[in-house]
Coordinates of C-alpha atoms and ligand atoms in Angstrom, one line a residue:
M368 CA 93.6 100.6 114.8
P369 CA 92.2 101.1 111.3
W370 CA 93.9 104.5 110.8
L371 CA 97.3 102.9 111.6
R372 CA 96.7 100.1 109.0
K373 CA 95.7 102.6 106.4
I374 CA 98.9 104.7 106.9
H375 CA 100.9 101.4 106.9
K376 CA 99.3 100.2 103.8
W377 CA 99.8 103.4 101.8
A378 CA 103.3 103.9 103.1
S379 CA 104.2 100.3 102.1
V380 CA 102.7 101.0 98.6
I381 CA 105.0 104.0 98.2
V382 CA 108.1 102.4 99.5
G383 CA 107.3 99.2 97.5
V384 CA 107.0 101.0 94.3
Q385 CA 110.2 103.0 94.8
F386 CA 112.0 99.7 95.8
L387 CA 110.9 98.2 92.5
L388 CA 112.2 101.3 90.6
W389 CA 115.5 101.0 92.4
L390 CA 115.7 97.4 91.4
L391 CA 114.9 98.1 87.8
S392 CA 117.3 101.1 87.5
G393 CA 120.0 99.2 89.4
I394 CA 119.8 96.3 86.9
Y395 CA 120.0 98.9 84.0
F396 CA 123.1 100.6 85.5
N397 CA 124.8 97.2 85.5
I398 CA 124.1 96.4 81.8
M399 CA 124.3 99.9 80.2
D400 CA 127.1 101.1 78.1
N401 CA 128.9 103.9 80.1
T402 CA 130.1 105.8 77.0
E403 CA 126.6 105.9 75.5
A404 CA 124.9 106.7 78.8
A405 CA 127.3 109.7 79.2
G406 CA 126.3 111.0 75.8
H407 CA 129.9 110.5 74.5
T408 CA 129.0 108.4 71.4
Y409 CA 130.2 111.2 69.1
L410 CA 132.6 112.9 71.4
S411 CA 135.8 113.8 69.6
H412 CA 139.0 113.0 71.5
E413 CA 141.3 114.9 69.0
H414 CA 143.2 117.9 70.5
Q415 CA 143.4 121.2 68.7
E416 CA 146.9 122.3 67.9
I417 CA 147.8 125.5 69.8
N418 CA 150.2 128.1 68.3
I419 CA 151.1 131.0 70.5
D420 CA 153.0 134.0 69.5
S421 CA 154.1 135.0 73.0
K422 CA 155.5 138.4 71.8
R423 CA 152.0 139.5 70.8
L424 CA 150.4 138.5 74.1
V425 CA 148.9 141.4 76.1
E426 CA 150.1 141.5 79.7
P427 CA 147.4 140.0 82.1
R428 CA 147.9 143.0 84.4
D429 CA 147.0 145.4 81.6
V430 CA 143.9 143.3 80.9
L431 CA 142.9 143.3 84.6
N432 CA 143.3 147.1 84.7
G433 CA 140.6 147.4 82.0
F434 CA 138.2 145.1 83.8
K435 CA 138.4 146.3 87.5
A436 CA 135.5 144.2 88.8
S437 CA 137.3 140.9 87.9
I438 CA 138.4 138.6 90.7
S439 CA 140.8 136.4 88.7
I440 CA 142.2 136.0 85.2
T441 CA 142.9 132.6 83.6
P442 CA 144.6 131.9 80.3
T443 CA 142.4 129.7 78.0
Y444 CA 142.4 128.4 74.4
L445 CA 139.5 128.3 72.1
L446 CA 139.8 127.0 68.4
G447 CA 143.6 127.0 69.0
E448 CA 143.7 130.6 69.8
P449 CA 144.7 132.2 73.2
Y450 CA 142.2 134.1 75.4
Y451 CA 142.0 135.4 78.9
L452 CA 139.0 134.4 81.0
L453 CA 138.1 137.1 83.5
T454 CA 135.9 135.8 86.4
H455 CA 133.6 138.4 88.0
K456 CA 131.5 135.9 90.1
K457 CA 132.7 132.5 91.1
G458 CA 130.5 129.5 92.1
L459 CA 131.7 126.4 93.8
Y460 CA 131.6 124.4 90.6
K461 CA 131.8 125.4 86.9
N462 CA 128.1 124.6 86.4
F463 CA 127.1 126.9 89.3
E464 CA 126.3 130.5 88.6
N465 CA 129.5 132.2 87.3
R466 CA 130.1 135.5 85.5
Y467 CA 132.8 135.8 83.0
T468 CA 134.3 138.0 80.3
L469 CA 136.4 136.6 77.5
V470 CA 139.2 138.7 76.2
D471 CA 141.4 138.2 73.1
A472 CA 144.9 137.6 74.5
Y473 CA 146.5 139.3 71.5
T474 CA 144.4 142.4 71.3
G475 CA 142.9 142.7 74.8
A476 CA 139.5 143.2 73.3
Q477 CA 136.4 141.7 74.8
V478 CA 135.1 138.7 72.8
S479 CA 131.6 137.3 72.9
I480 CA 130.7 133.7 71.9
D481 CA 128.1 134.2 69.2
K482 CA 126.1 131.6 67.3
A483 CA 128.9 131.1 64.7
F484 CA 131.6 130.8 67.3
A485 CA 129.5 128.3 69.4
G486 CA 128.9 126.2 66.2
K487 CA 132.7 126.1 65.5
L488 CA 133.4 125.1 69.1
A489 CA 130.7 122.4 69.0
K490 CA 132.0 121.0 65.7
L491 CA 135.5 120.7 67.2
S492 CA 134.2 118.4 69.9
Y493 CA 132.0 116.3 67.4
S494 CA 133.2 113.2 65.7
G495 CA 129.9 111.9 64.3
P496 CA 128.2 112.1 60.9
G497 CA 125.8 114.8 59.7
E498 CA 125.9 118.6 60.0
I499 CA 124.7 121.2 62.3
S500 CA 120.9 121.4 62.0
S501 CA 120.2 124.3 64.4
I502 CA 121.7 126.4 67.1
K503 CA 119.7 127.8 70.0
F504 CA 120.5 130.1 72.9
L505 CA 119.1 128.7 76.1
Q506 CA 118.8 130.0 79.6
R507 CA 118.6 127.6 82.6
P508 CA 117.1 125.2 83.3
L509 CA 118.4 122.9 80.5
D510 CA 116.5 119.7 80.0
D511 CA 119.7 117.7 79.1
F512 CA 121.9 119.3 81.8
S513 CA 119.7 120.4 84.7
K514 CA 122.6 121.3 86.9
Q515 CA 123.9 123.9 84.4
K516 CA 123.0 127.4 85.8
N517 CA 124.7 129.6 83.2
S518 CA 123.3 130.6 79.7
T519 CA 124.3 128.1 77.1
W520 CA 124.3 127.5 73.3
Q521 CA 122.6 124.3 72.2
V522 CA 124.2 123.1 68.9
N523 CA 122.1 120.3 67.4
F524 CA 123.4 117.8 64.8
S525 CA 121.3 115.9 62.3
N526 CA 122.3 112.3 63.0
D527 CA 120.7 109.0 64.1
I528 CA 120.8 109.7 67.8
N529 CA 120.0 113.5 67.7
T530 CA 123.2 114.7 69.3
S531 CA 123.2 118.2 71.0
I532 CA 126.4 119.9 72.2
Y533 CA 126.2 122.5 74.8
I534 CA 128.6 125.5 74.9
E535 CA 128.6 128.0 77.8
S536 CA 127.9 131.4 76.2
E537 CA 130.2 133.5 78.4
S538 CA 133.2 131.2 78.7
G539 CA 133.0 129.0 75.6
R540 CA 133.4 126.0 77.9
L541 CA 132.1 122.7 76.6
V542 CA 129.2 121.8 79.0
G543 CA 128.7 118.4 77.5
H544 CA 127.1 116.2 74.8
S545 CA 123.7 114.7 74.9
D546 CA 121.9 112.4 72.7
D547 CA 119.1 109.8 72.7
H548 CA 121.2 107.3 74.6
K549 CA 122.0 109.8 77.3
R550 CA 118.4 111.0 77.5
F551 CA 117.2 107.3 78.0
A552 CA 119.9 106.8 80.7
D553 CA 118.8 110.1 82.4
I554 CA 115.3 108.6 82.9
F555 CA 116.8 105.8 84.9
F556 CA 119.0 108.2 86.9
M557 CA 115.8 110.2 87.6
L558 CA 114.0 107.1 88.8
H559 CA 117.0 105.9 90.9
F560 CA 117.7 109.2 92.6
M561 CA 114.0 110.1 92.8
D562 CA 114.9 113.3 90.9
Y563 CA 111.3 113.8 89.8
G564 CA 111.8 117.5 89.7
N565 CA 114.8 117.1 87.3
E566 CA 117.1 119.1 89.6
G567 CA 120.1 116.9 88.7
S568 CA 120.8 115.9 92.3
F569 CA 119.8 113.2 94.8
N570 CA 119.7 115.9 97.5
N571 CA 116.0 116.6 96.8
I572 CA 112.7 117.0 98.6
Q573 CA 111.3 113.7 97.3
I574 CA 114.1 111.8 99.0
I575 CA 113.6 113.6 102.2
L576 CA 109.8 112.9 102.1
F577 CA 110.5 109.3 101.2
A578 CA 112.8 108.9 104.2
F579 CA 109.8 110.1 106.4
V580 CA 107.4 107.8 104.7
T581 CA 109.9 104.8 105.3
L582 CA 110.1 105.9 108.9
W583 CA 106.3 105.9 109.2
L584 CA 106.2 102.4 107.6
S585 CA 108.7 101.1 110.2
L586 CA 107.0 102.8 113.1
T587 CA 103.4 101.8 112.2
G588 CA 104.7 98.3 111.4
L589 CA 106.3 98.0 114.8
I590 CA 103.2 99.4 116.6
W591 CA 100.9 97.0 114.6
T592 CA 103.1 94.0 115.4
V593 CA 103.1 94.8 119.1
D594 CA 99.3 95.3 119.0
L595 CA 98.8 92.0 117.3
G596 CA 101.1 90.3 119.7
L597 CA 99.2 91.7 122.6
R598 CA 96.0 90.4 121.1
G599 CA 97.5 87.0 121.0
Q600 CA 97.9 86.9 117.2
Y601 CA 101.3 85.3 117.3
K602 CA 101.7 82.1 119.1
I603 CA 105.3 81.0 119.3
K604 CA 104.8 77.6 120.9
F605 CA 108.2 77.4 122.3
F606 CA 107.8 80.5 124.4
A607 CA 104.1 80.3 125.0
K608 CA 103.1 79.9 128.6
Q609 CA 100.9 77.0 129.3
Q610 CA 98.3 76.4 131.9
K611 CA 98.2 72.9 133.5
I612 CA 94.5 72.0 134.2
K613 CA 93.3 68.9 136.0
L614 CA 90.1 67.5 134.4
F615 CA 87.3 65.6 136.0
D616 CA 84.3 63.9 134.4
K617 CA 80.8 64.6 135.6
H618 CA 81.1 61.9 138.3
Q619 CA 84.2 63.8 139.6
K620 CA 86.5 61.0 138.4
S621 CA 89.9 62.3 137.5
M622 CA 90.7 62.4 133.8
G623 CA 94.3 63.5 134.2
Y624 CA 96.0 66.8 133.3
I625 CA 95.9 68.7 130.1
K626 CA 98.0 71.8 129.1
L627 CA 96.3 74.7 127.5
S628 CA 98.0 77.8 126.2
T629 CA 97.3 80.7 128.5
H630 CA 94.6 83.1 127.3
S631 CA 93.0 80.4 125.2
N632 CA 89.3 80.0 125.0
L633 CA 88.3 76.8 126.9
L634 CA 85.7 75.6 124.4
D635 CA 88.1 76.0 121.5
S636 CA 91.3 74.8 123.1
L637 CA 89.7 71.6 124.5
I638 CA 89.3 70.5 120.9
D639 CA 93.1 70.3 120.6
H640 CA 92.8 67.5 123.1
D641 CA 90.0 65.8 121.2
I642 CA 87.4 66.9 123.8
A643 CA 84.3 68.3 122.1
L644 CA 81.8 70.0 124.4
P645 CA 78.2 70.3 123.1
S646 CA 77.4 73.6 121.5
S647 CA 74.7 74.7 119.1
C648 CA 75.6 78.4 119.1
G649 CA 79.2 78.0 118.1
G650 CA 80.6 79.7 121.2
G651 CA 78.2 82.7 121.1
G652 CA 77.1 82.2 124.8
T653 CA 73.4 81.7 123.9
C654 CA 72.8 77.9 123.8
G655 CA 74.1 77.2 127.3
R656 CA 75.3 73.8 126.3
C657 CA 79.0 74.0 127.0
K658 CA 78.7 73.7 130.7
V659 CA 81.8 73.1 132.9
M660 CA 82.6 73.5 136.5
I661 CA 85.7 75.6 137.2
S662 CA 87.9 76.1 140.2
P663 CA 89.1 78.4 141.6
H664 CA 86.1 80.5 140.8
V665 CA 86.4 82.9 138.0
K666 CA 84.5 86.1 137.1
V667 CA 80.8 85.5 136.2
T668 CA 79.9 86.8 132.7
S669 CA 76.5 88.0 131.7
A670 CA 76.0 84.8 129.6
D671 CA 76.8 82.7 132.7
Y672 CA 74.1 84.6 134.6
Q673 CA 71.5 83.7 131.9
H674 CA 72.2 80.0 132.1
F675 CA 73.0 79.3 135.8
D676 CA 71.2 80.1 139.1
D677 CA 73.1 81.5 142.0
K678 CA 73.7 78.2 143.6
E679 CA 75.3 76.8 140.4
L680 CA 77.4 79.9 140.0
Q681 CA 78.6 79.4 143.6
Q682 CA 79.5 75.8 142.8
G683 CA 81.6 77.1 139.9
Y684 CA 79.4 76.4 136.9
R685 CA 80.4 78.4 133.9
L686 CA 80.0 78.4 130.1
A687 CA 83.3 77.1 128.6
C688 CA 82.9 79.3 125.5
Q689 CA 82.9 82.4 127.8
H690 CA 86.1 81.8 129.7
F691 CA 89.8 81.5 129.2
S692 CA 92.4 79.0 130.4
N693 CA 94.1 81.6 132.7
D694 CA 93.7 80.9 136.4
V695 CA 91.8 77.7 135.9
E696 CA 93.3 74.8 137.9
H697 CA 90.5 72.3 138.0
M698 CA 87.7 71.8 135.5
T699 CA 84.8 69.3 135.5
L700 CA 83.3 68.5 132.2
I701 CA 79.5 68.2 132.6
D702 CA 78.8 66.9 129.2
V703 CA 81.1 65.7 126.4
T704 CA 80.1 64.6 122.9
D705 CA 81.7 61.9 121.0
A706 CA 82.1 64.1 117.9
E707 CA 85.3 63.6 116.0
K708 CA 87.7 66.0 114.2
H709 CA 87.8 65.8 110.3
T710 CA 89.6 67.7 107.7
L711 CA 87.4 68.8 104.8
E712 CA 88.5 69.9 101.4
L713 CA 86.5 72.5 99.5
T714 CA 85.2 71.1 96.2
G715 CA 82.7 73.8 95.2
S716 CA 81.7 77.3 96.1
R717 CA 79.0 79.4 94.4
F718 CA 76.6 82.2 95.2
I719 CA 73.0 81.0 95.3
S720 CA 71.7 84.5 96.3
P721 CA 73.3 87.9 96.7
M722 CA 74.5 87.1 100.3
I723 CA 74.4 83.4 100.5
K724 CA 76.9 80.9 99.1
E725 CA 76.6 77.1 98.7
L726 CA 79.8 75.5 99.8
R727 CA 80.6 71.8 99.1
F728 CA 83.3 69.8 100.9
K729 CA 84.6 66.3 100.9
V730 CA 86.3 64.6 103.7
K731 CA 90.1 64.6 102.9
N732 CA 91.8 61.2 103.2
G733 CA 88.9 59.5 104.9
P734 CA 85.5 57.9 104.4
A735 CA 82.5 60.0 103.7
L736 CA 80.6 61.2 106.8
S737 CA 77.3 59.7 107.7
Y738 CA 74.9 62.0 109.6
K739 CA 71.3 62.5 110.5
A740 CA 69.6 65.0 108.3
G741 CA 69.5 68.4 110.1
A742 CA 72.9 67.9 111.7
F743 CA 75.6 70.5 111.9
L744 CA 79.4 70.7 111.9
R745 CA 81.6 72.9 114.0
F746 CA 84.2 74.7 111.8
L747 CA 87.5 75.6 113.4
I748 CA 88.2 78.9 111.8
P749 CA 91.9 79.8 112.0
A750 CA 93.3 83.3 112.7
A751 CA 93.4 85.1 109.4
K752 CA 92.9 88.2 107.4
G753 CA 89.4 88.9 106.3
C754 CA 87.6 91.4 104.1
S755 CA 84.0 92.8 104.4
I756 CA 83.3 92.1 100.7
P757 CA 83.7 88.6 99.4
L758 CA 85.9 87.7 96.4
N759 CA 84.6 86.7 93.0
I760 CA 81.1 88.1 93.3
P761 CA 79.3 87.4 90.0
E762 CA 78.8 90.6 88.0
H763 CA 74.9 90.5 88.3
L764 CA 75.1 90.4 92.1
K765 CA 77.7 93.2 92.5
P766 CA 75.1 95.9 92.9
H767 CA 73.8 94.2 96.0
W768 CA 77.3 94.8 97.6
H769 CA 77.7 98.5 96.5
H770 CA 76.5 99.8 99.9
I771 CA 78.9 97.7 101.9
E772 CA 82.1 99.5 103.0
H773 CA 85.3 97.8 102.0
L774 CA 87.1 96.8 105.2
E775 CA 90.1 94.7 105.7
Y776 CA 90.7 93.2 109.1
E777 CA 92.4 90.5 111.1
H778 CA 90.6 88.0 113.3
L779 CA 91.6 85.4 115.9
A780 CA 90.9 81.7 115.7
C781 CA 87.2 80.9 116.5
T782 CA 84.7 78.2 116.0
R783 CA 81.4 78.4 114.1
N784 CA 78.6 76.0 113.6
Y785 CA 76.9 75.5 110.2
S786 CA 74.1 73.1 109.4
L787 CA 74.4 70.6 106.5
A788 CA 72.0 71.2 103.6
E789 CA 72.0 67.7 102.1
S790 CA 71.5 64.1 103.2
S791 CA 74.2 61.5 103.4
L792 CA 71.8 59.2 101.7
C793 CA 72.1 61.3 98.5
T794 CA 75.7 62.5 98.3
D795 CA 79.1 62.0 99.9
E796 CA 79.7 65.8 99.6
L797 CA 79.0 67.9 102.7
V798 CA 76.9 70.9 101.5
F799 CA 76.3 74.1 103.4
T800 CA 74.3 77.3 102.6
I801 CA 76.2 80.0 104.4
K802 CA 75.1 83.6 104.7
I803 CA 77.9 86.1 104.5
Q804 CA 77.2 88.2 107.6
T805 CA 77.8 91.9 107.0
A806 CA 78.7 94.3 109.8
P807 CA 75.8 96.5 111.2
D808 CA 78.3 99.4 111.6
H809 CA 82.1 100.0 111.2
K810 CA 82.8 99.3 114.9
I811 CA 81.8 95.7 114.6
L812 CA 83.6 93.1 112.4
P813 CA 81.6 91.3 109.7
G814 CA 80.9 87.6 110.3
V815 CA 84.5 86.3 110.5
G816 CA 83.4 82.6 110.1
S817 CA 81.1 83.1 107.1
S818 CA 83.6 85.5 105.4
Y819 CA 86.5 83.1 105.9
L820 CA 84.6 80.1 104.5
C821 CA 83.0 82.0 101.6
N822 CA 86.5 83.3 100.5
L823 CA 88.1 79.8 100.6
N824 CA 89.4 78.7 97.3
K825 CA 88.6 75.3 95.8
G826 CA 91.1 72.6 97.1
K827 CA 91.7 74.4 100.4
C828 CA 91.2 72.5 103.6
I829 CA 89.6 73.2 107.0
D830 CA 89.1 71.2 110.2
V831 CA 85.7 70.5 111.5
I832 CA 84.2 68.7 114.5
G833 CA 81.0 66.7 114.3
P834 CA 78.5 65.9 113.1
F835 CA 76.3 67.1 115.9
E836 CA 72.8 65.6 115.6
E837 CA 70.4 67.8 117.6
F838 CA 67.8 68.7 115.1
F839 CA 66.3 65.8 113.1
A840 CA 63.1 64.3 111.9
K841 CA 61.3 62.1 114.4
P842 CA 62.1 58.5 113.6
K843 CA 59.5 56.1 112.4
S844 CA 56.9 58.9 112.2
D845 CA 54.6 59.3 109.3
K846 CA 52.9 62.4 110.4
T847 CA 52.7 65.4 108.0
M848 CA 55.9 67.5 108.2
V849 CA 55.6 71.3 108.3
L850 CA 59.0 72.9 107.5
L851 CA 59.2 76.6 108.2
G852 CA 62.3 78.6 107.5
A853 CA 63.8 81.9 106.2
G854 CA 67.1 83.0 104.8
S855 CA 70.1 80.7 105.5
G856 CA 67.7 78.7 107.8
M857 CA 67.2 76.8 104.6
A858 CA 70.1 74.4 105.2
P859 CA 68.7 71.9 107.8
L860 CA 65.2 72.1 106.4
K861 CA 66.4 71.2 102.9
S862 CA 68.5 68.4 104.5
L863 CA 65.3 67.0 106.2
L864 CA 63.4 67.3 103.0
V865 CA 65.9 65.6 100.6
D866 CA 66.5 62.9 103.3
Q867 CA 62.8 62.1 103.5
L868 CA 62.6 61.8 99.7
A869 CA 65.7 59.6 99.6
Q870 CA 64.3 57.3 102.3
S871 CA 61.0 56.8 100.6
R872 CA 62.9 56.1 97.3
L873 CA 65.0 53.5 99.1
K874 CA 61.9 51.9 100.6
G875 CA 59.9 52.3 97.5
A876 CA 57.1 53.9 99.5
P877 CA 55.4 57.2 98.9
T878 CA 56.8 60.3 100.7
R879 CA 55.2 61.7 103.8
N880 CA 53.2 64.8 103.3
I881 CA 55.6 67.7 103.5
H882 CA 54.7 71.4 103.5
F883 CA 57.6 73.8 103.1
F884 CA 57.0 77.5 104.1
Y885 CA 60.0 79.6 103.2
G886 CA 60.5 83.3 103.5
A887 CA 62.9 85.6 101.7
R888 CA 63.1 89.3 101.1
T889 CA 63.1 89.4 97.3
E890 CA 62.9 86.9 94.5
T891 CA 66.8 86.7 94.2
D892 CA 66.9 85.6 97.8
L893 CA 64.7 82.6 97.3
L894 CA 67.1 79.7 97.5
Y895 CA 66.7 76.7 95.2
A896 CA 63.3 78.0 94.2
D897 CA 63.4 76.2 90.7
E898 CA 64.2 72.9 92.4
F899 CA 61.4 73.2 94.8
Y900 CA 58.8 74.4 92.2
Q901 CA 59.8 71.4 90.1
L902 CA 59.5 69.0 93.1
A903 CA 56.1 70.4 94.0
K904 CA 55.0 69.8 90.4
S905 CA 56.2 66.2 90.3
N906 CA 55.5 65.1 93.8
K907 CA 51.9 65.4 95.0
Y908 CA 53.0 64.9 98.6
F909 CA 55.2 68.0 98.6
N910 CA 53.9 71.5 98.9
Y911 CA 56.0 74.6 98.6
Y912 CA 55.0 78.0 99.9
P913 CA 57.5 80.7 99.0
T914 CA 56.8 84.2 100.3
L915 CA 58.6 87.5 99.9
S916 CA 58.7 90.4 102.4
Q917 CA 60.0 93.0 99.8
P918 CA 58.7 91.7 96.5
H919 CA 59.1 93.4 93.1
E920 CA 56.0 94.6 91.4
D921 CA 55.8 91.6 89.1
W922 CA 55.9 89.0 91.9
L923 CA 52.6 86.9 91.7
G924 CA 53.2 84.8 94.8
S925 CA 52.6 85.3 98.5
T926 CA 53.9 88.4 100.3
G927 CA 54.7 88.7 103.9
Y928 CA 56.6 86.6 106.4
A929 CA 56.7 82.8 106.3
Q930 CA 55.1 82.4 109.7
Q931 CA 52.1 84.6 108.5
I932 CA 51.6 82.3 105.5
L933 CA 51.7 79.3 107.8
K934 CA 49.0 80.8 110.0
M935 CA 46.9 81.4 106.9
N936 CA 47.2 77.9 105.7
L937 CA 47.5 75.8 108.9
N938 CA 43.8 74.6 108.9
N939 CA 44.0 73.4 105.3
I940 CA 47.1 71.3 105.8
D941 CA 46.0 68.4 108.0
N942 CA 44.5 67.7 111.4
I943 CA 46.6 69.6 113.9
D944 CA 47.4 66.5 115.8
N945 CA 48.9 64.9 112.7
L946 CA 51.4 67.7 112.2
E947 CA 55.1 67.9 113.1
F948 CA 56.8 71.3 112.9
Y949 CA 60.4 71.9 112.1
L950 CA 61.6 75.5 112.3
C951 CA 64.9 77.2 111.4
G952 CA 65.3 80.9 110.8
P953 CA 65.5 84.2 112.6
N954 CA 64.6 84.3 116.4
E955 CA 61.6 86.4 115.9
M956 CA 60.1 84.1 113.3
M957 CA 60.7 81.0 115.5
S958 CA 59.4 82.6 118.8
Q959 CA 56.2 84.0 117.1
T960 CA 55.6 80.6 115.5
I961 CA 56.1 78.6 118.6
E962 CA 53.8 81.0 120.6
F963 CA 51.2 80.7 117.9
L964 CA 51.4 76.8 117.7
Q965 CA 51.3 76.5 121.5
A966 CA 48.2 78.6 121.5
K967 CA 46.7 76.3 118.9
G968 CA 47.3 73.4 121.3
V969 CA 50.3 71.9 119.5
K970 CA 52.4 69.9 122.0
D971 CA 56.0 71.0 122.5
S972 CA 57.1 67.5 121.4
A973 CA 55.7 68.2 118.0
I974 CA 57.8 71.3 117.5
A975 CA 61.5 71.0 116.7
F976 CA 63.7 74.0 116.0
D977 CA 67.2 74.7 115.1
D978 CA 68.4 77.8 116.9
F979 CA 71.4 79.0 115.0
S980 CA 71.5 82.4 116.7
Ligands
LIG1198 S1 76.8 78.8 125.2 FE1 78.8 78.1 125.0 S2 78.7 77.1 123.1 FE2 76.8 77.9 123.3

């Protein structure tokens, strides 16, 4: 549900930012000086003395007779003198829209608050230094008192905090003081009450919208949580249902019971019980190696149809990687490897081409692994969040990623196989060249295993099973080796090559003849090219044939595919009976080459290939 995640993400950004603002403004309200924040730094608390000559006062009734539209009359005092305030229109509060007439209580004459009168009223309320610098007549809205709806005199004083005193122009009422302290505090009130329109109220449209956004955040979060739960993302072991399965070996001898979580993949979950079935496709359903016999019979998948005949399917043969623990009661393990589980710690990670990274691991808390060159390890990729674009792409490689859409996703736990690219004779590090698989379209996730591993940080650990040794150099053979590969098929071929060199070094004997045909798209995709050029220069038994399918104009080497270059050079390498072929690369490259070699009379036993599809 990408749209749901998008809404959730942006709603959480909005809510998160506002929460931060509430936190900040809340802290400020706790430490601020209330007098300063109210603008009362220079508010005078002295009272004007009032002297009234009651005999001279005009009767309120007479005043009202002269102003028929009035709804009330109130005695008031300005500058110590008595006045009548006639109200013609009355709002709920004083700052609401009101209409007044001010009348001299001695003469009954109408009085207006002019500039001079407003200045005197403001001065009476002021206790600070400095004089009046300006007086302005303002209509609403006022910046300092946004709730004030009536016209007002703004009397400004020249002092250190720029005090302004506001006097209502019809009534002479003191609206309030404002200064730099109050204006600063008002910013925090605005942030706290989301009063971004400066309406002077928390009852605003922003808060209403915010409430809807928060509601969306909660709803999308809830839907997303339920969705992840349904897809098995949360495994609460205490509540998780378990399936009890009776195991048999291939001779139908009982191996006892195991318990697997329901809905768990058979190939992956057997690993938790230290049972590693053979697999060279990492659970993709293509290698056909993870055979088991299941009862009662479960649905046959298309991968099962490809690897078993009708009779076997009837007997219950299935591929473990294609089935789940539900409904399985008995399972016969046709083949089990003795591969062990290890925890590896990442010691190095670097891009060696725009899409391929070299990752180096060491066994954590254990001895270094010894393996035959060409072996692979099965990585147990945990459920995690992933991203279609890897982190920390070097600046010069970024243009190669510009066309890839940024996509964040979550994936379930899975297993992936990767070949080692070194020899245990040369290093105790486990080196891999991993291609970051991009998605062909937005409906398909990018390679979750490659993305997860290539985004691991140094020092992080991951569990693996292996080594699995299925692709290796023929022992005790001194025939000429022909290595053919492309892309990330480099890893096992490089492993064979460096192992041969290390063996001959140890024996003090010359290396076997090795011819390495390697294809890439462009020069930046040629992995370890400098290393191989150097080796070819210094070792007469090693020949390197790089070729590019989409070269730049200045490329002087071979162009085309690696298998084409092999065809062109085959007769010049050695007697065909004295050749051994080791292939690793895209399916098409391998099938074309095998077909060609078979047509040339090369025996199947002389062709080894690592099918990583
Ligand atoms: S077919 Fe199951 S692991 Fe390859």
